[in-house]
PDB file of C-alpha atoms in Angstrom:
ATOM      1  CA  UNK A  30      -9.208  -5.326   7.159  1.00 51.00           C
ATOM      2  CA  UNK A  31     -10.688  -5.931  10.221  1.00 48.00           C
ATOM      3  CA  UNK A  32      -9.714  -1.749  11.590  1.00 42.00           C
ATOM      4  CA  UNK A  33     -12.257   0.096  13.396  1.00 60.00           C
ATOM      5  CA  UNK A  34     -12.408   2.773  11.024  1.00 86.00           C
ATOM      6  CA  UNK A  35     -12.863   2.425   7.126  1.00 93.00           C
ATOM      7  CA  UNK A  36     -14.300   4.729   4.559  1.00 96.00           C
ATOM      8  CA  UNK A  37     -15.715   3.533   1.165  1.00 96.00           C
ATOM      9  CA  UNK A  38     -16.186   4.957  -1.954  1.00 96.00           C
ATOM     10  CA  UNK A  39     -17.637   3.579  -5.510  1.00 96.00           C
ATOM     11  CA  UNK A  40     -16.945   4.990  -9.050  1.00 95.00           C
ATOM     12  CA  UNK A  41     -19.201   3.542 -11.508  1.00 93.00           C
ATOM     13  CA  UNK A  42     -19.534   3.354 -15.325  1.00 92.00           C
ATOM     14  CA  UNK A  43     -16.107   4.750 -15.603  1.00 93.00           C
ATOM     15  CA  UNK A  44     -14.521   4.504 -19.443  1.00 95.00           C
ATOM     16  CA  UNK A  45     -10.857   4.052 -19.539  1.00 94.00           C
ATOM     17  CA  UNK A  46     -11.106   8.552 -19.382  1.00 95.00           C
ATOM     18  CA  UNK A  47     -12.619   7.982 -16.617  1.00 95.00           C
ATOM     19  CA  UNK A  48     -10.366   5.629 -15.189  1.00 95.00           C
ATOM     20  CA  UNK A  49      -7.313   7.517 -15.684  1.00 96.00           C
ATOM     21  CA  UNK A  50      -8.353  10.476 -14.456  1.00 96.00           C
ATOM     22  CA  UNK A  51      -9.186   8.839 -11.310  1.00 96.00           C
ATOM     23  CA  UNK A  52      -6.248   7.275 -11.147  1.00 96.00           C
ATOM     24  CA  UNK A  53      -3.946  10.285 -11.922  1.00 96.00           C
ATOM     25  CA  UNK A  54      -5.881  11.785  -8.838  1.00 97.00           C
ATOM     26  CA  UNK A  55      -5.048   9.437  -6.552  1.00 96.00           C
ATOM     27  CA  UNK A  56      -1.035   9.659  -7.409  1.00 96.00           C
ATOM     28  CA  UNK A  57      -1.767  13.845  -6.771  1.00 96.00           C
ATOM     29  CA  UNK A  58      -3.249  13.344  -3.442  1.00 96.00           C
ATOM     30  CA  UNK A  59      -0.598  11.252  -2.627  1.00 96.00           C
ATOM     31  CA  UNK A  60       2.020  12.672   0.310  1.00 94.00           C
ATOM     32  CA  UNK A  61       4.358   9.472   0.708  1.00 93.00           C
ATOM     33  CA  UNK A  62       3.927   6.756   2.616  1.00 95.00           C
ATOM     34  CA  UNK A  63       0.969   5.091   0.987  1.00 96.00           C
ATOM     35  CA  UNK A  64       0.024   1.747   0.776  1.00 97.00           C
ATOM     36  CA  UNK A  65      -2.562   0.827  -2.230  1.00 98.00           C
ATOM     37  CA  UNK A  66      -3.623  -3.083  -2.843  1.00 98.00           C
ATOM     38  CA  UNK A  67      -5.437  -2.906  -5.857  1.00 97.00           C
ATOM     39  CA  UNK A  68      -7.975  -6.083  -6.441  1.00 96.00           C
ATOM     40  CA  UNK A  69      -9.237  -7.322  -9.368  1.00 94.00           C
ATOM     41  CA  UNK A  70      -9.676 -10.236 -12.658  1.00 93.00           C
ATOM     42  CA  UNK A  71      -6.856 -10.731 -15.378  1.00 90.00           C
ATOM     43  CA  UNK A  72      -7.858  -6.960 -17.439  1.00 89.00           C
ATOM     44  CA  UNK A  73      -9.647  -5.408 -15.459  1.00 93.00           C
ATOM     45  CA  UNK A  74      -7.795  -2.259 -15.689  1.00 93.00           C
ATOM     46  CA  UNK A  75      -4.776  -2.598 -12.054  1.00 94.00           C
ATOM     47  CA  UNK A  76      -2.286  -1.607 -14.425  1.00 91.00           C
ATOM     48  CA  UNK A  77      -3.461   1.310 -16.221  1.00 94.00           C
ATOM     49  CA  UNK A  78      -5.136   2.879 -12.808  1.00 95.00           C
ATOM     50  CA  UNK A  79      -1.099   2.815 -11.110  1.00 94.00           C
ATOM     51  CA  UNK A  80       0.364   4.168 -14.839  1.00 94.00           C
ATOM     52  CA  UNK A  81      -2.890   6.997 -14.274  1.00 95.00           C
ATOM     53  CA  UNK A  82      -1.619   7.028 -10.372  1.00 96.00           C
ATOM     54  CA  UNK A  83       1.973   7.780 -11.707  1.00 94.00           C
ATOM     55  CA  UNK A  84       1.477  10.571 -13.732  1.00 95.00           C
ATOM     56  CA  UNK A  85      -0.448  11.906 -10.982  1.00 95.00           C
ATOM     57  CA  UNK A  86       2.696  11.213  -8.751  1.00 94.00           C
ATOM     58  CA  UNK A  87       5.247  13.333 -11.523  1.00 93.00           C
ATOM     59  CA  UNK A  88       6.592   9.630 -11.366  1.00 92.00           C
ATOM     60  CA  UNK A  89      10.275  10.454 -14.431  1.00 85.00           C
ATOM     61  CA  UNK A  90       8.904   8.310 -17.112  1.00 81.00           C
ATOM     62  CA  UNK A  91       5.494   7.068 -16.353  1.00 77.00           C
ATOM     63  CA  UNK A  92       5.250   5.244 -19.537  1.00 78.00           C
ATOM     64  CA  UNK A  93       7.673   2.685 -18.354  1.00 79.00           C
ATOM     65  CA  UNK A  94       4.812   1.710 -16.124  1.00 79.00           C
ATOM     66  CA  UNK A  95       3.819  -1.909 -16.902  1.00 75.00           C
ATOM     67  CA  UNK A  96       2.862  -5.026 -15.344  1.00 71.00           C
ATOM     68  CA  UNK A  97       4.946  -6.175 -13.417  1.00 58.00           C
ATOM     69  CA  UNK A  98       4.109  -9.882 -14.003  1.00 58.00           C
ATOM     70  CA  UNK A  99       7.520 -10.823 -14.725  1.00 64.00           C
ATOM     71  CA  UNK A 100       9.492  -8.855 -12.428  1.00 66.00           C
ATOM     72  CA  UNK A 101       7.273  -9.044  -9.887  1.00 76.00           C
ATOM     73  CA  UNK A 102       8.655  -5.600  -8.487  1.00 80.00           C
ATOM     74  CA  UNK A 103       9.770  -2.303 -10.365  1.00 82.00           C
ATOM     75  CA  UNK A 104      10.536   0.641  -8.996  1.00 85.00           C
ATOM     76  CA  UNK A 105       9.907   3.723 -10.803  1.00 88.00           C
ATOM     77  CA  UNK A 106      11.916   6.644 -10.182  1.00 87.00           C
ATOM     78  CA  UNK A 107       9.668  10.727  -8.745  1.00 91.00           C
ATOM     79  CA  UNK A 108       9.572  12.453  -5.817  1.00 91.00           C
ATOM     80  CA  UNK A 109       7.663  10.121  -4.582  1.00 91.00           C
ATOM     81  CA  UNK A 110       8.388   7.063  -5.827  1.00 92.00           C
ATOM     82  CA  UNK A 111       6.535   4.773  -6.958  1.00 94.00           C
ATOM     83  CA  UNK A 112       7.109   0.974  -5.601  1.00 92.00           C
ATOM     84  CA  UNK A 113       5.278  -0.968  -7.848  1.00 92.00           C
ATOM     85  CA  UNK A 114       4.543  -4.700  -6.909  1.00 90.00           C
ATOM     86  CA  UNK A 115       2.636  -7.805  -8.813  1.00 88.00           C
ATOM     87  CA  UNK A 116       2.001 -10.806  -7.170  1.00 86.00           C
ATOM     88  CA  UNK A 117       0.164 -12.784  -9.731  1.00 82.00           C
ATOM     89  CA  UNK A 118       3.007 -15.168 -11.196  1.00 72.00           C
ATOM     90  CA  UNK A 119       3.086 -16.094  -7.149  1.00 68.00           C
ATOM     91  CA  UNK A 120      -0.507 -17.999  -7.000  1.00 62.00           C
ATOM     92  CA  UNK A 121       1.016 -20.022 -10.500  1.00 61.00           C
ATOM     93  CA  UNK A 122       3.019 -21.958  -6.967  1.00 56.00           C
ATOM     94  CA  UNK A 123       2.155 -25.076  -7.457  1.00 52.00           C
ATOM     95  CA  UNK A 124       0.280 -26.608  -4.849  1.00 53.00           C
ATOM     96  CA  UNK A 125       2.111 -29.626  -2.573  1.00 52.00           C
ATOM     97  CA  UNK A 126       4.601 -26.746  -2.495  1.00 52.00           C
ATOM     98  CA  UNK A 127       3.014 -23.858  -2.474  1.00 50.00           C
ATOM     99  CA  UNK A 128       2.877 -22.557   0.809  1.00 52.00           C
ATOM    100  CA  UNK A 129       6.750 -22.866   1.665  1.00 55.00           C
ATOM    101  CA  UNK A 130       7.341 -21.672  -1.828  1.00 54.00           C
ATOM    102  CA  UNK A 131       5.122 -18.784  -1.485  1.00 57.00           C
ATOM    103  CA  UNK A 132       6.603 -17.453   1.924  1.00 64.00           C
ATOM    104  CA  UNK A 133       9.937 -18.181   0.699  1.00 65.00           C
ATOM    105  CA  UNK A 134       9.319 -15.704  -2.478  1.00 66.00           C
ATOM    106  CA  UNK A 135       7.399 -13.262  -0.208  1.00 67.00           C
ATOM    107  CA  UNK A 136      10.156 -13.263   1.631  1.00 72.00           C
ATOM    108  CA  UNK A 137      12.653 -12.441  -1.128  1.00 73.00           C
ATOM    109  CA  UNK A 138      10.905 -10.270  -2.088  1.00 76.00           C
ATOM    110  CA  UNK A 139      10.773  -7.910   0.907  1.00 81.00           C
ATOM    111  CA  UNK A 140       6.704  -6.748   1.158  1.00 84.00           C
ATOM    112  CA  UNK A 141       7.650  -6.805   5.639  1.00 84.00           C
ATOM    113  CA  UNK A 142      10.280  -4.664   5.214  1.00 87.00           C
ATOM    114  CA  UNK A 143       8.521  -2.382   2.510  1.00 87.00           C
ATOM    115  CA  UNK A 144       5.064  -2.267   4.021  1.00 88.00           C
ATOM    116  CA  UNK A 145       7.288  -0.695   7.095  1.00 89.00           C
ATOM    117  CA  UNK A 146       9.006   1.479   5.265  1.00 89.00           C
ATOM    118  CA  UNK A 147       5.659   2.626   4.363  1.00 89.00           C
ATOM    119  CA  UNK A 148       4.554   3.455   8.698  1.00 90.00           C
ATOM    120  CA  UNK A 149       7.420   5.237   9.207  1.00 90.00           C
ATOM    121  CA  UNK A 150       6.608   9.037   8.558  1.00 87.00           C
ATOM    122  CA  UNK A 151       9.002  10.207   6.741  1.00 89.00           C
ATOM    123  CA  UNK A 152       7.939   7.129   3.894  1.00 91.00           C
ATOM    124  CA  UNK A 153       8.517   9.549  -0.127  1.00 91.00           C
ATOM    125  CA  UNK A 154       7.762   5.493  -2.322  1.00 93.00           C
ATOM    126  CA  UNK A 155       3.788   4.486  -2.014  1.00 95.00           C
ATOM    127  CA  UNK A 156       4.404   0.648  -2.440  1.00 95.00           C
ATOM    128  CA  UNK A 157       1.036  -0.181  -5.356  1.00 96.00           C
ATOM    129  CA  UNK A 158       1.012  -4.193  -4.818  1.00 94.00           C
ATOM    130  CA  UNK A 159      -1.048  -5.859  -7.709  1.00 92.00           C
ATOM    131  CA  UNK A 160      -2.993  -9.018  -6.771  1.00 91.00           C
ATOM    132  CA  UNK A 161      -2.948  -7.975  -3.500  1.00 92.00           C
ATOM    133  CA  UNK A 162      -5.035 -10.478  -2.223  1.00 91.00           C
ATOM    134  CA  UNK A 163      -2.234 -13.090  -2.625  1.00 87.00           C
ATOM    135  CA  UNK A 164      -0.390 -10.678  -0.399  1.00 87.00           C
ATOM    136  CA  UNK A 165      -0.647 -13.252   3.987  1.00 84.00           C
ATOM    137  CA  UNK A 166      -0.726 -10.053   5.744  1.00 86.00           C
ATOM    138  CA  UNK A 167      -0.543  -6.554   4.122  1.00 92.00           C
ATOM    139  CA  UNK A 168      -0.550  -3.661   5.777  1.00 94.00           C
ATOM    140  CA  UNK A 169      -3.675  -1.795   8.098  1.00 94.00           C
ATOM    141  CA  UNK A 170      -3.330   1.113   7.022  1.00 96.00           C
ATOM    142  CA  UNK A 171      -3.829  -0.022   3.273  1.00 97.00           C
ATOM    143  CA  UNK A 172      -6.568   1.612   0.592  1.00 98.00           C
ATOM    144  CA  UNK A 173      -7.857  -1.409  -1.170  1.00 98.00           C
ATOM    145  CA  UNK A 174      -9.080  -0.073  -4.653  1.00 98.00           C
ATOM    146  CA  UNK A 175     -11.161  -3.399  -6.306  1.00 98.00           C
ATOM    147  CA  UNK A 176     -12.013  -2.585 -10.242  1.00 97.00           C
ATOM    148  CA  UNK A 177     -14.436  -4.683 -11.792  1.00 96.00           C
ATOM    149  CA  UNK A 178     -16.064  -4.744 -15.313  1.00 93.00           C
ATOM    150  CA  UNK A 179     -19.433  -3.790 -16.571  1.00 89.00           C
ATOM    151  CA  UNK A 180     -20.971  -7.333 -17.295  1.00 86.00           C
ATOM    152  CA  UNK A 181     -23.060  -4.654 -19.556  1.00 88.00           C
ATOM    153  CA  UNK A 182     -20.139  -3.395 -21.142  1.00 92.00           C
ATOM    154  CA  UNK A 183     -16.793  -4.870 -21.152  1.00 86.00           C
ATOM    155  CA  UNK A 184     -15.526  -1.326 -21.952  1.00 92.00           C
ATOM    156  CA  UNK A 185     -16.725   0.784 -18.876  1.00 95.00           C
ATOM    157  CA  UNK A 186     -15.553  -0.038 -14.946  1.00 96.00           C
ATOM    158  CA  UNK A 187     -16.639  -0.116 -11.619  1.00 96.00           C
ATOM    159  CA  UNK A 188     -13.523   1.481  -8.818  1.00 97.00           C
ATOM    160  CA  UNK A 189     -14.488   0.829  -5.110  1.00 98.00           C
ATOM    161  CA  UNK A 190     -11.907   2.007  -2.295  1.00 98.00           C
ATOM    162  CA  UNK A 191     -11.989   1.675   1.358  1.00 98.00           C
ATOM    163  CA  UNK A 192      -9.826   3.316   3.147  1.00 98.00           C
ATOM    164  CA  UNK A 193      -8.411   1.481   6.466  1.00 97.00           C
ATOM    165  CA  UNK A 194      -6.548   3.489   9.421  1.00 95.00           C
ATOM    166  CA  UNK A 195      -5.488   7.042   9.379  1.00 96.00           C
ATOM    167  CA  UNK A 196      -2.610   7.409   5.597  1.00 96.00           C
ATOM    168  CA  UNK A 197      -4.863   6.161   3.828  1.00 97.00           C
ATOM    169  CA  UNK A 198      -8.689   8.026   5.190  1.00 97.00           C
ATOM    170  CA  UNK A 199      -6.693  11.104   4.609  1.00 96.00           C
ATOM    171  CA  UNK A 200      -5.154   9.864   0.863  1.00 97.00           C
ATOM    172  CA  UNK A 201      -9.324   8.976   0.586  1.00 97.00           C
ATOM    173  CA  UNK A 202     -10.523  11.769   2.167  1.00 96.00           C
ATOM    174  CA  UNK A 203      -8.436  14.708  -0.070  1.00 95.00           C
ATOM    175  CA  UNK A 204      -9.464  12.642  -2.739  1.00 94.00           C
ATOM    176  CA  UNK A 205     -13.523  12.642  -1.767  1.00 89.00           C
ATOM    177  CA  UNK A 206     -13.481  16.302  -1.155  1.00 86.00           C
ATOM    178  CA  UNK A 207     -11.983  17.291  -4.867  1.00 80.00           C
ATOM    179  CA  UNK A 208     -15.243  15.307  -5.874  1.00 65.00           C
ATOM    180  CA  UNK A 209     -17.893  17.971  -3.656  1.00 59.00           C
TER     181      UNK A 209
END
């Protein structure tokens, strides 16, 4: 995240309904070509956020959005198709061959090509990547979302969204304008 222009917004003490509402509003404000990189511990609420975002995107079957941990990449149809990637399984690669296996996995996934597709002016899809810290070279124009559990109440979440790049900045600004 070394873009010169960036903006950060934070939501604290969100219950499940708050997380769902924020995710849905993110989907409503997406125009196509956005990239959302999600960070957070297991069970933080990354997939819950993606499911809500799918509702906001008017994905044909948002109920089918689940953790793609075993599939790694799942595409969901809709006016703005959702490409949902979960890199968690790549963390399980052994230390001995981790670098070469990881490189091969990223090449097979085609994440570089997906990122290039999102950068096109006419892109209609939205790319969401869970466990994004495992992506060695994510796009510079992205919305970085960090989801954490509240230390005093495991039912509450804090969500920090940081936009880097023009498309992500516009996406976050549209969401922020709604809350003014």
